CSV table of C-alpha atoms in Angstrom, one decimal:
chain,number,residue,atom,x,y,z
A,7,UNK,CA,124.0,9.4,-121.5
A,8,UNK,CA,123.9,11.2,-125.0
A,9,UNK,CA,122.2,15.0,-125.0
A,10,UNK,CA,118.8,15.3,-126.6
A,11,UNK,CA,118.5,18.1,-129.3
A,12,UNK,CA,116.5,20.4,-127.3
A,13,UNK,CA,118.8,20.3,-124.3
A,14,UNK,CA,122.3,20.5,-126.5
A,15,UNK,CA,120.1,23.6,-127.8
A,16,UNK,CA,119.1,24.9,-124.6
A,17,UNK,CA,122.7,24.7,-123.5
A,18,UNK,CA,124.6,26.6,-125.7
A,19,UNK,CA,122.1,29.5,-125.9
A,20,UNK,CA,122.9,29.9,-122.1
A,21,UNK,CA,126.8,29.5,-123.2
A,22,UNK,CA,126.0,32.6,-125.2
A,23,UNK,CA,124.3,34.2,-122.7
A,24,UNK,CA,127.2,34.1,-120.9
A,25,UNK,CA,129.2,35.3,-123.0
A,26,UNK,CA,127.4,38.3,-123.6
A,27,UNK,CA,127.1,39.1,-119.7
A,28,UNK,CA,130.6,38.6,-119.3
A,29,UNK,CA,131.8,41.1,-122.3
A,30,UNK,CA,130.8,44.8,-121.1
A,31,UNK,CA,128.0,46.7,-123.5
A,32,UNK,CA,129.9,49.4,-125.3
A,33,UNK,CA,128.4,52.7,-123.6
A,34,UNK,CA,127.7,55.5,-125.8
A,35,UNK,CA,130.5,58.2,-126.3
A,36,UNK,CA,130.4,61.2,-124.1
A,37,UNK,CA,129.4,64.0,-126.6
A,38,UNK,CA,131.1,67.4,-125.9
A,39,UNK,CA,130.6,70.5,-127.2
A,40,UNK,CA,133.8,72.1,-127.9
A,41,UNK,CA,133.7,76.0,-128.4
A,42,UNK,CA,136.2,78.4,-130.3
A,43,UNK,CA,138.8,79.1,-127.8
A,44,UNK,CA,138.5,83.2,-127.1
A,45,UNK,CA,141.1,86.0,-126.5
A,46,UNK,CA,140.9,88.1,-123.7
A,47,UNK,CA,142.9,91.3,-123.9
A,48,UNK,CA,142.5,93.2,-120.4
A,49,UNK,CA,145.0,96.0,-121.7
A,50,UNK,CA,142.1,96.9,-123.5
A,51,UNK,CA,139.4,98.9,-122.7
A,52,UNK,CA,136.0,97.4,-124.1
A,53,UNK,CA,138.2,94.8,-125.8
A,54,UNK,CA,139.3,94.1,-129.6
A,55,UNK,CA,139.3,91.6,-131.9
A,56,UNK,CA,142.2,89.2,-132.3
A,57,UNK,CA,144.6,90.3,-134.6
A,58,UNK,CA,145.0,87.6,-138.0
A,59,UNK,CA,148.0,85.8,-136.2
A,60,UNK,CA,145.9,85.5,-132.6
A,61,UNK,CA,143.4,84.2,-134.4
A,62,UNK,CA,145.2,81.5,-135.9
A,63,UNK,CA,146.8,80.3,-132.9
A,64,UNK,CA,143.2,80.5,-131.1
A,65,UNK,CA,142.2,78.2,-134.0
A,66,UNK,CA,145.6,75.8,-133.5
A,67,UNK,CA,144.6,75.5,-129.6
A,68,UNK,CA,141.3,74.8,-130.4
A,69,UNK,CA,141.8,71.8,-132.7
A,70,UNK,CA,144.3,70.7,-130.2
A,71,UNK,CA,141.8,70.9,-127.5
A,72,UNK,CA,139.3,68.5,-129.7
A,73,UNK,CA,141.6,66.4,-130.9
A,74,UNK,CA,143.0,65.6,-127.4
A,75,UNK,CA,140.1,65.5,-125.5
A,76,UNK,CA,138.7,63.3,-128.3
A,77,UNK,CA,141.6,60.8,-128.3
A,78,UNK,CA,142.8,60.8,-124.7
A,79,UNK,CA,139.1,61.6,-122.8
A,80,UNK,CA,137.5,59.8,-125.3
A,81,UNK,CA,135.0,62.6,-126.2
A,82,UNK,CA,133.2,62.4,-129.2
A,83,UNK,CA,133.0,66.4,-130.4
A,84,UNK,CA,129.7,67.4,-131.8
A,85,UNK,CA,129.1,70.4,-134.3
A,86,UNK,CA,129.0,73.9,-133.0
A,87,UNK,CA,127.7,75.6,-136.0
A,88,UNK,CA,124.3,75.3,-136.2
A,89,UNK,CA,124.3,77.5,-132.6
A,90,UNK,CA,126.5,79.8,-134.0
A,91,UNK,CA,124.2,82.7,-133.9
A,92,UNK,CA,123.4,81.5,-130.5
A,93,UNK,CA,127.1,81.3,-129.5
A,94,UNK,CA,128.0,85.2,-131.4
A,95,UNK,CA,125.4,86.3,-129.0
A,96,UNK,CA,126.2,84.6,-125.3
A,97,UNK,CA,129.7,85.1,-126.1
A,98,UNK,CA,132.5,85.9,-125.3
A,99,UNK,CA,131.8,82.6,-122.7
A,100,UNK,CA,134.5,83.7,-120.5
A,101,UNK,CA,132.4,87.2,-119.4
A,102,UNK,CA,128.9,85.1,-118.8
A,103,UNK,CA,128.2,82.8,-116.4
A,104,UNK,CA,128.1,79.2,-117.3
A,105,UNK,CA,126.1,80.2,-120.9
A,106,UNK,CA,127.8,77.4,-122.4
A,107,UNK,CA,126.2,74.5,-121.0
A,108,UNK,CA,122.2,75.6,-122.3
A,109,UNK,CA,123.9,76.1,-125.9
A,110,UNK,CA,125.8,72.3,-125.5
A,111,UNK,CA,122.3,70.7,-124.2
A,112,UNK,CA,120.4,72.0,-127.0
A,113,UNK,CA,123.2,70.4,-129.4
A,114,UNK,CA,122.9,67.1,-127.8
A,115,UNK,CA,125.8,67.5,-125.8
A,116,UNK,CA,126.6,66.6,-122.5
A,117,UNK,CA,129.7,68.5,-121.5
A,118,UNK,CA,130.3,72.1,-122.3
A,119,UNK,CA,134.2,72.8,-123.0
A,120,UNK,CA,135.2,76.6,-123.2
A,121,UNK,CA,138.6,78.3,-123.4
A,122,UNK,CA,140.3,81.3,-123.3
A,123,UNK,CA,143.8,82.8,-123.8
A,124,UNK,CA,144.1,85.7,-121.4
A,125,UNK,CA,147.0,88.1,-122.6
A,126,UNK,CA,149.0,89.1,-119.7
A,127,UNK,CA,152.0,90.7,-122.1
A,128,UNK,CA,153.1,89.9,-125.4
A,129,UNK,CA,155.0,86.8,-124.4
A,130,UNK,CA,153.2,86.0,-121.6
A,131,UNK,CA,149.6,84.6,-121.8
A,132,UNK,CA,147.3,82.3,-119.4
A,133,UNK,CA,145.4,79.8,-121.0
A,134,UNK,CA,142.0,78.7,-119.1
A,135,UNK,CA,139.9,75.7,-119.9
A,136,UNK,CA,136.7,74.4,-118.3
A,137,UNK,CA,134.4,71.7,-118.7
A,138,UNK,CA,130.6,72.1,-117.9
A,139,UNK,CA,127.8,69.3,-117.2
A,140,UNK,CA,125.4,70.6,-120.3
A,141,UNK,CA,122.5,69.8,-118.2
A,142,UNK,CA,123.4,71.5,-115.2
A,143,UNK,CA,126.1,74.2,-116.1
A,144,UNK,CA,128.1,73.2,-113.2
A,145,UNK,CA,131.7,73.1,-113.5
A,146,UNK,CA,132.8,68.8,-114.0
A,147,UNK,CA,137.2,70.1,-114.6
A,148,UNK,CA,138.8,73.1,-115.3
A,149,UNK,CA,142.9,74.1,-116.0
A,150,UNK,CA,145.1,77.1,-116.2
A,151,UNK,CA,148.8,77.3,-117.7
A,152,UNK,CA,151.0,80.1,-118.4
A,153,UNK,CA,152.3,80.3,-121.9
A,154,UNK,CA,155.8,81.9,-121.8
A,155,UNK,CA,156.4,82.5,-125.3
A,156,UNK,CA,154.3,83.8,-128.4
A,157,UNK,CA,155.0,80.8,-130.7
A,158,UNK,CA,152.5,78.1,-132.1
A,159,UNK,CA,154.8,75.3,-131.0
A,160,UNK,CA,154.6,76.8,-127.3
A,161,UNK,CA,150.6,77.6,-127.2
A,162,UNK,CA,150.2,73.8,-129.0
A,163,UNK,CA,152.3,72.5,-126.1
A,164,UNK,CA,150.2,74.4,-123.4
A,165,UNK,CA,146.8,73.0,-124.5
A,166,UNK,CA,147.7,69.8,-124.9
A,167,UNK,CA,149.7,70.2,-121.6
A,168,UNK,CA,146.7,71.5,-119.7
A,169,UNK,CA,144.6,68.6,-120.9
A,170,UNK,CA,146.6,65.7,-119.8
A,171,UNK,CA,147.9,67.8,-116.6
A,172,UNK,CA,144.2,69.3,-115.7
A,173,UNK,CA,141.6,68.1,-117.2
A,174,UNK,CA,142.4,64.8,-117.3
A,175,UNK,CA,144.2,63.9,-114.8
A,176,UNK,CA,141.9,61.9,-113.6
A,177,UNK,CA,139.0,60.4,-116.0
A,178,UNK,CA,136.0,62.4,-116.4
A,179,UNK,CA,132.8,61.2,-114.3
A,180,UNK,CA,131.2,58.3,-116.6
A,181,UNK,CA,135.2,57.5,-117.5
A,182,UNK,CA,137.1,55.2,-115.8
């Protein structure tokens, strides 16, 4: 018996129902607020700024850090600068507690990623990461590596080595 209209109608709207249930919604990006990975130089009293070619190489990590958390995490960074008067005066984030993850919530964030490079000698350095839930500052991953050598190539390798060693090594909560 031939279909009516309406029913041939009726039917493939439920077909594309279907379809739609069986294809997964696309969920929103996790936004992440990435900050300017910071130097810490406990030889010195009171601290110092980072000399021209520290900061460079705190500027090399910290692209690495976004661009690998962005392609293998599949974080979507979001703009620091309009906090950065907010940031100058928290900061450095590695001597406050958590002071990250307010400043990533008011951006629209909702993970909180700071770093520091902790100078042990002048080739030897740690390198600390951790990532914060924005909305309630408490620590989601974190990672440490040593960095044996003063080089870009070797402080490039140790970021993107603590990311897919640390911080990733499993998915982040909402990631599977």
């Amino acid at each position: 018996m031939p279909l009516t209209m309406p029913v041939r109608a009726t039917l493939a709207a439920l077909a594309a129902l279907a379809g739609h249930m069986s294809c997964p919604a696309r969920a929103e990006p996790t936004k992440a607020a990435i900050f300017p990975v910071e130097l810490l130089d406990p030889g010195v009293v009171g601290g110092r700024r980072a000399r021209p070619d520290e900061t460079r190489k705190l500027a090399l990590v910290t692209d690495e850090l976004k661009a690998a958390l962005a392609k293998q995490g599949g974080l979507e960074p979001v703009d620091t600068a309009p906090q950065a008067p907010e940031i100058a005066k928290q900061g450095p984030f590695y001597k406050c507690e958590d002071c990250a993850a307010p400043i990533a919530k008011t951006l629209g964030a909702d993970l909180a990623v700071t770093g520091y490079v902790e100078k042990g000698s002048n080739q030897i350095f740690n390198l600390y990461v951790r990532i914060l839930d924005a909305a309630s500052g408490k620590p989601v991953r974190a990672g440490q590596v040593v960095i044996r050598a003063d080089t870009d190539d070797t402080w490039a390798h140790a970021m993107r080595w603590v990311v897919k060693n640390r911080l990733l090594a499993e998915p982040l909560p909402g990631k599977s």
